[in-house]
XYZ file of C-alpha atoms in Angstrom:
631
model
C -6.232 -7.482 5.142
C -6.729 -7.904 8.832
C -4.724 -10.881 9.711
C -6.968 -13.815 10.390
C -4.818 -15.029 13.280
C -3.759 -12.119 15.476
C -2.139 -13.370 18.647
C 1.469 -12.475 19.249
C 3.679 -14.035 21.656
C 2.943 -11.458 24.343
C -0.981 -12.386 23.911
C -0.312 -16.245 23.982
C 1.674 -16.314 27.081
C 0.595 -14.352 29.830
C -3.847 -15.018 34.084
C -5.080 -18.084 35.564
C -7.943 -18.266 38.122
C -5.160 -19.453 40.630
C -1.617 -19.868 40.667
C -0.792 -23.420 40.789
C 2.845 -23.273 42.016
C 5.197 -20.970 44.115
C 6.742 -18.451 41.796
C 10.659 -17.527 42.339
C 11.918 -14.095 41.428
C 15.290 -15.278 42.223
C 17.833 -15.702 39.304
C 19.921 -18.141 41.112
C 17.232 -20.755 41.126
C 17.155 -20.929 37.313
C 19.062 -23.791 35.759
C 22.155 -22.972 33.729
C 20.994 -24.910 30.830
C 17.663 -22.628 30.734
C 19.923 -19.394 31.370
C 22.596 -19.950 29.252
C 22.613 -17.423 26.166
C 18.762 -16.503 27.147
C 17.979 -13.094 26.629
C 14.581 -13.689 27.983
C 13.386 -16.615 30.313
C 9.942 -17.713 30.831
C 9.778 -18.182 34.438
C 6.340 -19.246 34.941
C 3.504 -19.487 32.708
C -0.137 -20.938 33.160
C -2.540 -20.298 30.089
C -6.415 -21.559 30.225
C -8.620 -21.260 27.115
C -12.182 -22.258 27.704
C -14.585 -22.626 24.853
C -18.269 -22.496 25.940
C -20.228 -22.327 22.785
C -19.619 -22.058 18.848
C -18.817 -18.427 19.388
C -18.065 -17.894 23.249
C -14.715 -18.395 24.703
C -12.159 -16.764 27.134
C -8.322 -16.676 27.627
C -6.945 -16.240 30.817
C -3.018 -16.012 31.004
C -0.657 -15.325 34.091
C 3.141 -15.336 32.991
C 6.184 -14.310 34.739
C 9.084 -13.501 32.576
C 12.734 -12.003 33.181
C 14.277 -9.929 30.629
C 18.148 -10.733 31.138
C 19.720 -8.079 28.670
C 19.164 -5.439 25.984
C 18.740 -8.227 23.354
C 15.669 -9.115 25.187
C 13.811 -5.721 25.555
C 11.243 -6.168 22.812
C 9.447 -8.352 25.768
C 8.907 -5.280 27.487
C 6.325 -4.201 25.059
C 2.983 -5.611 25.740
C 0.097 -5.633 23.146
C -3.354 -7.098 22.723
C -5.899 -6.713 19.988
C -9.470 -5.975 20.217
C -12.466 -5.662 18.298
C -16.241 -6.640 18.285
C -15.050 -9.965 18.430
C -12.684 -10.041 21.431
C -12.130 -7.576 24.348
C -9.596 -7.249 26.871
C -11.583 -7.646 30.330
C -8.784 -6.907 32.855
C -5.087 -6.325 32.754
C -2.441 -6.506 35.624
C 1.372 -5.824 35.064
C 3.859 -5.783 37.657
C 7.584 -4.970 37.331
C 10.370 -6.192 39.481
C 14.023 -5.591 39.754
C 16.744 -8.061 40.220
C 16.267 -8.454 43.898
C 12.611 -9.098 43.404
C 11.378 -5.749 44.401
C 8.529 -4.146 43.005
C 9.108 -1.330 41.007
C 5.772 -0.437 39.059
C 2.304 -1.554 38.624
C 0.072 -0.947 35.919
C -3.855 -1.683 35.256
C -5.610 -1.526 32.105
C -6.378 1.960 32.428
C -2.667 2.576 31.887
C -2.579 1.036 28.244
C -2.504 3.131 25.189
C -5.545 2.386 22.775
C -4.144 2.560 19.196
C -5.895 1.697 15.765
C -4.376 -1.288 14.468
C -4.167 -0.513 10.924
C -4.522 2.548 8.682
C -7.894 1.769 7.271
C -10.668 4.490 6.504
C -12.938 2.133 8.404
C -11.495 0.517 11.272
C -12.714 -0.934 14.841
C -9.805 -2.875 15.399
C -7.595 -1.541 18.091
C -4.148 -2.282 19.822
C -3.942 -2.196 23.756
C -0.233 -1.461 24.173
C 1.926 -0.977 27.185
C 5.862 -0.395 26.949
C 7.836 -0.917 29.879
C 11.085 0.793 30.366
C 13.898 -0.833 32.193
C 16.940 1.066 33.605
C 19.097 -1.756 34.345
C 18.962 -5.577 33.738
C 17.886 -8.083 34.439
C 14.054 -7.088 35.102
C 11.292 -9.154 35.642
C 7.659 -8.691 34.500
C 4.445 -10.488 35.821
C 1.578 -10.284 33.446
C -2.050 -11.325 34.317
C -5.225 -10.730 31.840
C -8.215 -12.122 30.396
C -9.683 -11.801 26.919
C -13.408 -12.682 26.103
C -14.268 -13.801 22.667
C -17.715 -13.191 21.046
C -17.427 -14.879 17.992
C -14.083 -17.017 17.395
C -12.571 -18.491 14.372
C -8.958 -18.996 15.509
C -8.246 -20.928 18.880
C -5.179 -19.139 20.256
C -2.074 -21.130 19.489
C 0.345 -22.401 22.462
C 3.713 -20.464 21.416
C 6.044 -22.209 23.810
C 9.107 -20.346 22.718
C 10.682 -17.570 20.644
C 14.054 -16.888 19.572
C 16.524 -16.479 22.422
C 14.087 -17.446 25.339
C 14.510 -20.137 27.772
C 11.643 -21.724 29.410
C 11.575 -22.758 33.309
C 8.002 -23.749 33.411
C 4.842 -23.597 30.853
C 1.509 -24.882 30.693
C -1.552 -24.524 28.303
C -4.865 -25.852 29.297
C -7.879 -25.953 26.738
C -11.177 -26.713 27.795
C -13.773 -27.496 25.408
C -17.470 -28.948 25.302
C -17.388 -32.488 24.169
C -19.649 -32.022 21.352
C -17.671 -29.124 19.758
C -14.003 -30.838 20.732
C -11.118 -29.321 19.158
C -8.183 -30.599 17.017
C -4.085 -29.993 17.253
C -0.889 -30.329 16.024
C 2.303 -30.184 17.117
C 5.098 -27.843 15.517
C 8.545 -28.516 15.966
C 8.042 -30.594 19.268
C 6.804 -33.851 20.452
C 4.573 -33.053 23.252
C 1.487 -34.800 23.720
C -1.363 -33.455 26.167
C -3.100 -35.194 29.040
C -6.827 -35.627 28.139
C -9.475 -35.524 30.451
C -13.144 -36.028 29.884
C -15.771 -35.042 32.674
C -18.650 -36.343 30.300
C -19.424 -32.406 29.472
C -16.185 -31.051 28.577
C -12.727 -32.276 27.451
C -9.540 -31.029 28.997
C -6.230 -30.726 27.024
C -3.267 -29.867 28.821
C 0.334 -29.492 27.578
C 3.227 -29.000 30.415
C 6.790 -27.955 29.564
C 9.706 -27.713 31.748
C 13.397 -26.767 31.590
C 13.624 -25.912 27.892
C 17.145 -24.249 26.893
C 16.734 -21.268 24.404
C 16.938 -21.820 20.796
C 19.359 -19.306 19.116
C 17.993 -16.546 16.558
C 19.144 -17.215 13.071
C 18.826 -14.430 10.762
C 17.263 -15.075 7.538
C 15.287 -17.886 9.053
C 11.474 -18.767 8.466
C 8.947 -16.764 10.154
C 9.526 -17.783 13.845
C 5.798 -18.679 14.364
C 6.436 -21.579 12.141
C 9.925 -22.485 13.242
C 10.063 -22.429 17.032
C 7.972 -25.015 19.252
C 4.068 -24.344 19.369
C 1.119 -26.335 19.317
C -1.604 -25.255 16.830
C -5.183 -25.647 18.298
C -8.107 -25.409 15.919
C -11.810 -25.726 16.087
C -14.047 -28.172 14.496
C -17.156 -25.976 14.196
C -17.310 -22.266 14.999
C -19.292 -18.865 14.598
C -18.549 -15.537 13.519
C -21.649 -12.890 13.704
C -24.416 -15.159 12.328
C -22.039 -17.395 10.308
C -21.614 -20.944 11.406
C -18.775 -22.679 9.783
C -16.694 -25.950 10.105
C -13.145 -26.227 9.888
C -12.568 -29.949 10.145
C -11.360 -29.865 6.420
C -10.246 -27.384 3.995
C -13.335 -28.096 1.832
C -15.617 -27.507 4.731
C -13.945 -24.063 5.667
C -14.061 -22.981 2.160
C -17.624 -23.443 2.228
C -17.898 -21.177 5.242
C -16.087 -18.372 3.438
C -17.954 -18.926 0.421
C -21.270 -18.337 2.156
C -19.577 -15.201 3.953
C -18.932 -13.500 0.568
C -22.413 -14.809 -1.188
C -23.802 -12.216 -3.178
C -20.972 -9.624 -2.738
C -19.399 -10.064 -6.054
C -22.670 -8.414 -8.049
C -22.281 -5.250 -10.123
C -25.005 -2.815 -10.752
C -26.361 -3.062 -14.409
C -25.046 0.016 -16.013
C -21.449 -1.315 -14.334
C -22.215 -4.573 -15.939
C -22.748 -2.938 -19.342
C -19.570 -0.686 -18.794
C -17.260 -3.634 -18.545
C -18.962 -5.703 -21.821
C -18.340 -2.523 -23.743
C -14.767 -2.166 -22.406
C -13.972 -5.834 -23.672
C -16.197 -5.787 -26.700
C -13.353 -5.657 -29.591
C -11.067 -7.762 -27.284
C -9.538 -10.806 -29.433
C -9.906 -13.316 -26.446
C -10.104 -14.075 -22.936
C -6.649 -13.094 -22.071
C -7.101 -9.561 -23.612
C -10.437 -9.172 -21.690
C -8.569 -9.983 -18.578
C -5.945 -7.611 -19.187
C -8.172 -4.717 -19.926
C -10.535 -5.255 -16.747
C -7.190 -5.833 -14.528
C -5.593 -2.580 -16.074
C -8.982 -0.374 -15.348
C -8.664 -1.730 -11.668
C -4.951 -0.702 -11.418
C -5.559 2.725 -12.633
C -8.745 3.607 -10.784
C -8.735 1.915 -7.491
C -6.401 2.084 -4.351
C -5.907 -0.092 -1.570
C -6.647 0.495 2.061
C -7.034 -1.525 5.211
C -10.585 -2.017 6.269
C -11.385 -3.276 9.633
C -14.875 -2.966 10.714
C -17.136 -5.762 12.309
C -16.821 -8.766 10.502
C -14.923 -6.659 7.811
C -11.812 -8.629 8.558
C -13.081 -11.656 6.902
C -16.147 -10.620 4.933
C -15.697 -8.341 1.684
C -17.717 -5.320 1.277
C -19.909 -5.361 -1.677
C -18.695 -4.838 -5.222
C -21.077 -2.056 -5.622
C -19.654 -0.340 -2.653
C -16.084 -0.730 -3.687
C -17.246 0.638 -7.157
C -18.608 3.810 -5.693
C -15.678 4.459 -3.498
C -12.918 3.360 -5.567
C -10.892 1.766 -2.838
C -10.799 -1.608 -1.057
C -8.818 -4.090 1.029
C -7.505 -7.066 -0.576
C -10.886 -8.733 -0.004
C -12.786 -5.939 -1.475
C -10.570 -5.512 -4.529
C -10.440 -9.140 -5.352
C -14.306 -9.411 -4.891
C -14.738 -6.340 -7.142
C -12.230 -7.780 -9.816
C -14.209 -11.199 -9.859
C -17.409 -9.339 -10.260
C -16.138 -7.321 -13.139
C -14.543 -10.629 -14.659
C -18.101 -12.389 -14.154
C -19.692 -9.352 -16.305
C -17.435 -10.391 -19.193
C -18.045 -13.924 -18.898
C -14.878 -14.863 -17.338
C -14.841 -17.418 -14.228
C -12.372 -16.602 -11.249
C -12.115 -17.531 -7.742
C -11.107 -15.813 -4.798
C -8.105 -17.458 -2.826
C -7.159 -17.073 0.691
C -3.455 -17.211 1.406
C -0.814 -16.511 3.888
C 1.398 -13.466 2.814
C 5.074 -13.358 3.916
C 7.966 -13.975 1.855
C 9.998 -16.242 4.549
C 6.508 -18.051 5.621
C 5.884 -21.650 5.189
C 2.675 -22.657 3.018
C -0.027 -23.701 5.007
C -0.178 -27.402 5.992
C -2.519 -29.396 3.422
C -3.006 -32.234 6.333
C -4.465 -29.826 9.057
C -7.149 -27.387 8.297
C -6.215 -24.205 10.238
C -6.876 -20.501 9.498
C -3.372 -18.694 9.001
C -4.513 -16.581 6.102
C -3.909 -13.002 6.148
C -4.847 -12.112 2.263
C -7.032 -12.722 -0.522
C -5.738 -12.839 -4.242
C -7.618 -14.156 -7.449
C -7.387 -17.143 -9.364
C -8.392 -17.179 -12.917
C -8.244 -20.613 -14.630
C -8.160 -20.011 -18.340
C -8.380 -22.517 -21.204
C -4.554 -22.492 -21.792
C -3.328 -21.092 -18.440
C -4.204 -20.105 -14.768
C -3.750 -16.539 -14.239
C -3.053 -15.105 -10.848
C -3.986 -11.377 -10.064
C -2.845 -9.519 -7.186
C -5.514 -7.020 -6.931
C -3.874 -4.493 -4.422
C -1.034 -4.075 -6.673
C -0.903 -1.134 -9.322
C 2.322 -2.271 -10.998
C 2.323 -6.252 -11.265
C 1.199 -7.519 -14.653
C -1.332 -10.308 -14.913
C -0.202 -13.518 -13.905
C 2.401 -12.133 -11.460
C 2.410 -12.545 -7.845
C 4.926 -10.956 -5.470
C 7.381 -12.423 -3.385
C 4.955 -12.763 -0.231
C 2.437 -14.927 -2.115
C 4.728 -17.269 -4.482
C 5.783 -20.602 -3.065
C 2.407 -20.774 -1.028
C -0.740 -22.944 -0.749
C -3.796 -20.859 -1.612
C -7.159 -21.820 -0.758
C -9.445 -21.335 -3.639
C -13.224 -20.732 -2.735
C -15.287 -22.738 -5.247
C -18.697 -23.577 -5.190
C -18.044 -27.026 -3.762
C -15.965 -25.661 -0.858
C -12.225 -24.767 -0.623
C -9.466 -26.472 -2.903
C -5.950 -25.948 -1.642
C -3.751 -25.350 -4.843
C -0.064 -24.235 -4.839
C 0.937 -20.781 -6.143
C 3.558 -20.364 -8.822
C 7.086 -20.762 -7.558
C 9.663 -18.024 -7.702
C 11.866 -17.958 -10.736
C 15.220 -16.077 -11.285
C 14.175 -15.362 -14.858
C 11.286 -13.376 -13.710
C 13.337 -10.796 -11.372
C 16.063 -9.380 -13.651
C 18.049 -6.047 -13.185
C 20.260 -5.383 -16.385
C 22.267 -2.190 -16.390
C 24.487 -0.694 -19.167
C 26.453 2.242 -17.981
C 28.691 4.702 -19.915
C 31.174 6.513 -17.588
C 33.060 9.584 -18.909
C 36.241 10.228 -16.740
C 37.753 13.426 -16.380
C 41.584 13.970 -15.244
C 40.544 15.276 -12.042
C 38.512 12.032 -11.052
C 35.089 13.674 -11.390
C 32.774 12.347 -14.154
C 29.364 11.796 -15.686
C 27.648 8.634 -15.969
C 24.606 7.362 -18.263
C 22.939 4.197 -16.859
C 20.167 2.298 -18.909
C 18.523 -0.055 -16.650
C 16.021 -2.738 -17.298
C 14.036 -3.933 -14.353
C 11.325 -6.990 -14.524
C 9.615 -8.440 -11.486
C 10.627 -7.381 -8.207
C 13.093 -4.934 -9.369
C 10.620 -3.684 -11.749
C 8.444 -2.733 -8.797
C 11.622 -1.397 -6.840
C 12.425 1.037 -9.686
C 8.777 2.275 -10.113
C 8.881 3.206 -6.394
C 12.065 4.948 -7.064
C 10.546 7.081 -9.892
C 7.308 7.840 -7.778
C 9.393 9.015 -4.948
C 10.389 12.733 -4.455
C 13.912 13.689 -5.639
C 15.781 13.523 -2.087
C 14.225 10.008 -1.333
C 15.225 9.123 -4.872
C 18.870 9.929 -3.949
C 18.625 8.210 -0.702
C 17.332 4.882 -2.457
C 20.048 4.982 -5.324
C 22.974 5.203 -3.114
C 21.781 3.407 0.165
C 19.786 0.301 -1.525
C 21.080 0.163 -5.011
C 24.804 1.052 -3.968
C 25.404 3.729 -6.669
C 27.953 6.170 -6.047
C 26.838 9.483 -4.207
C 26.032 11.858 -7.071
C 26.150 15.603 -7.151
C 23.441 15.748 -9.818
C 21.268 13.138 -11.107
C 18.154 12.591 -13.226
C 16.326 9.473 -13.596
C 13.806 9.060 -16.146
C 11.388 6.453 -16.976
C 11.519 5.205 -20.794
C 8.550 2.850 -20.850
C 7.156 0.071 -18.912
C 5.037 -3.214 -19.460
C 6.306 -6.542 -18.454
C 9.594 -4.610 -17.873
C 10.449 -1.369 -16.822
C 13.319 0.669 -18.839
C 14.767 3.762 -16.977
C 17.987 6.069 -17.539
C 19.929 7.421 -14.673
C 22.300 10.202 -15.493
C 24.702 11.333 -12.847
C 27.492 13.882 -12.281
C 30.103 12.526 -9.494
C 32.582 14.690 -8.091
C 34.655 11.470 -7.564
C 34.730 8.281 -9.511
C 37.933 6.606 -8.136
C 37.994 4.919 -4.898
C 41.447 6.768 -4.447
C 44.124 8.317 -6.167
C 47.841 7.620 -5.621
C 50.557 9.290 -7.446
C 49.810 9.232 -11.047
C 47.330 6.547 -10.804
C 43.447 6.106 -10.322
C 42.005 3.065 -8.668
C 38.519 2.434 -9.855
C 35.776 0.336 -8.812
C 34.665 -2.176 -11.694
C 31.019 -0.560 -11.528
C 29.595 2.530 -10.183
C 27.212 0.577 -8.127
C 27.383 -2.478 -6.125
C 26.092 -5.682 -7.999
C 25.889 -7.414 -4.500
C 26.661 -5.717 -1.118
C 25.009 -7.934 1.481
C 27.284 -9.819 3.989
C 25.571 -12.993 4.774
C 25.309 -14.242 8.568
C 27.656 -16.918 9.758
C 27.068 -20.442 8.168
C 28.728 -22.753 10.396
C 26.269 -25.068 12.309
C 23.217 -23.375 10.883
C 20.032 -25.129 11.807
C 17.793 -23.302 9.877
C 16.767 -22.932 6.251
C 18.018 -19.487 5.046
C 15.696 -17.028 2.884
C 16.551 -14.540 0.183
C 13.889 -12.283 -0.271
C 13.787 -13.603 -4.056
C 15.674 -15.112 -6.693
C 17.067 -13.142 -9.390
C 19.386 -12.422 -12.253
C 21.701 -9.286 -12.232
C 23.897 -8.289 -15.161
C 26.061 -5.549 -15.790
C 28.339 -3.852 -18.199
C 30.263 -0.642 -17.612
C 32.218 1.339 -20.219
C 34.722 3.496 -18.787
C 35.883 6.268 -21.241
C 39.432 7.177 -20.044
C 40.516 10.745 -20.082
C 42.931 11.977 -22.278
C 46.333 11.737 -20.967
C 45.570 8.310 -19.178
C 45.854 4.751 -20.363
C 45.048 1.461 -18.671
C 47.578 0.077 -16.362
C 45.935 -3.030 -14.713
C 42.614 -4.843 -15.013
C 41.177 -7.126 -12.248
C 41.207 -10.921 -13.094
C 38.215 -12.477 -14.533
C 36.081 -14.589 -12.198
C 33.697 -17.918 -12.699
C 31.984 -18.753 -9.512
C 29.442 -21.437 -9.200
C 27.347 -23.278 -6.347
C 24.275 -25.491 -6.466
C 22.203 -22.434 -6.179
C 24.165 -19.537 -7.567
C 26.773 -18.508 -10.330
C 28.836 -15.387 -10.899
C 31.088 -14.520 -13.849
C 32.895 -11.346 -14.748
C 35.172 -10.399 -17.443
C 37.300 -7.105 -18.167
C 39.136 -5.767 -21.487
C 40.636 -2.655 -22.612
C 39.498 -1.243 -26.140
C 42.881 0.905 -27.538
C 40.909 2.279 -30.092
C 38.306 3.859 -27.702
C 40.629 4.274 -24.986
C 38.008 2.577 -22.983
C 37.884 -0.255 -20.379
C 34.798 -2.795 -20.467
C 33.623 -4.559 -17.399
C 30.852 -6.991 -17.525
C 29.207 -9.003 -14.564
C 26.513 -11.635 -14.342
C 25.150 -13.017 -11.113
C 22.451 -15.188 -10.762
C 20.822 -16.919 -7.557
C 18.256 -19.805 -8.568
C 16.110 -19.884 -5.582
C 15.380 -17.951 -2.572
C 15.030 -20.862 -0.114
C 18.384 -22.230 0.914
C 18.083 -25.655 2.936
C 20.302 -25.449 6.116
C 22.704 -28.273 5.161
C 23.675 -26.046 1.859
C 23.729 -22.745 3.499
C 27.618 -22.666 4.288
C 28.207 -23.165 0.427
C 26.011 -20.502 -0.579
C 27.591 -18.221 2.041
C 31.060 -18.902 0.567
C 30.166 -18.061 -2.693
C 28.616 -14.737 -2.090
C 31.693 -13.850 0.362
C 33.718 -14.502 -2.911
C 31.473 -12.499 -4.931
C 32.046 -9.508 -2.378
C 35.862 -10.202 -2.154
C 36.257 -10.090 -5.871
C 34.328 -6.845 -6.255
C 37.047 -5.218 -4.189
C 39.535 -5.503 -7.222
C 40.170 -2.309 -8.898
C 40.528 -1.197 -12.326
C 43.854 0.788 -12.781
C 44.364 3.908 -15.117
C 47.739 6.052 -15.082
C 48.960 9.050 -16.749
C 50.858 8.446 -19.733
């Protein structure tokens, strides 16, 4: 689905009818507080957003930035998204060296026009300009204007991004009094000055001399972390659809009207689905059959055409084409469930694993995805209709832990989606390793994968062999195989696979008559977490999980066990790790077991140092070696 807000930093902060102050290109004029640790400095910014009617507005931006070093090079890329609702009227970009000498000048004709997505139907384009810099610092001046003919989102005032200092920035919103607007501060205390001339209201925010905020790896999506002002309409219009966003209830009514009549199937397809579930024992069985049919017969594509970024195509269209975007597939599934007597609700949601849930107290469109909610008698089942692998009731890491807006007959209802649980993302491996006296060997791993790991393993199975090998080695951390075979055994709620490998060198090294061997042939954990001192932002793992391993090393004839790693038992508030090792003389085999659990994916900043120490200890412990020697 096309993101329902699509203004990036470069769009939000760059042309005003008149420059209101002198602009200096001299770096010596920048205060040390703004300059220190900055990779980019916003020298001057004046944004004017003017609303003239429900569906008419313009955004004029004038911005001057200095890119201080290579770390800020992403600011040299400029992009503006356009469609039938917004057009780039003009654009002017100038580039200056460190002494203020103009090097280049670009106009709108110099921009590259690219398709926004990979959809089969797509009228959303990206106007892109990538500026190259031979040396740093380099200064860029942007001026441009966007006109809106239909507007759902008022562009937010993104005051700062990671590593950027701000000398001067202002945002003025001009709106008819009868429409007015709403706003909410995010990560900053900044009130606007408000004026009223009897026809228009004027809101103006101004900031000066802001020191950069450091980027912290693994933090929340910076749109929600760094200082900004959310600006939202009360009433709006897209095409012929007038809406009200002053509450979640009213916004849901608008979207409900937008999709009205879209979830209707032809009579013969209605009969088809009723026959499909005729002998189903209950509603759960009916739902599973319908969802299974969707997963096996339809594919996801991105559709961006007209109001297609918001309005689903009719269920009949999706049925005929056998493809759709998230809106289309959710709408089609809803139609199919309607046909078999099961009530469901489309639900708008913001999709990103490290994004915060939308704010219940401030109705503002941050949604970029649609899923389906099915309230059955005993349980509520969530359906991710773009997935060919997720089981009914399972959401992926991008839509768990969020607030979804259910589109009901009475308007929008904001409800929480299920929370991530470690017990739903399981990776269990049992590996038999047959060592040879030259250090080579063969291995056979039986892997049980559930949740996110199930999707990952299914992805591996579906890939070509060269890509399979790359993922096995570089992502899962298995030793480099000379030959391997990966086979899917079965998969429903879980996915069982076998991985057989021939490996030329299993020991890490050989010294004299001894072999030094890792306790597993893959890495149970390999990620080095970022520094934990003075962390200010919560840290996000991709998802909570449980990983277990049992490895049985069959020692070659002529060798015996010499030394085993010490068992380990580690715990933190959010994680635990245990290992054990023993030698079976009867089998001449060494057993190695490990258990690793992360209980939640979001770690509060105050607790992060403890969790980092935990995972550092896990990495340290995994450096121990099993040692075998010749008799």
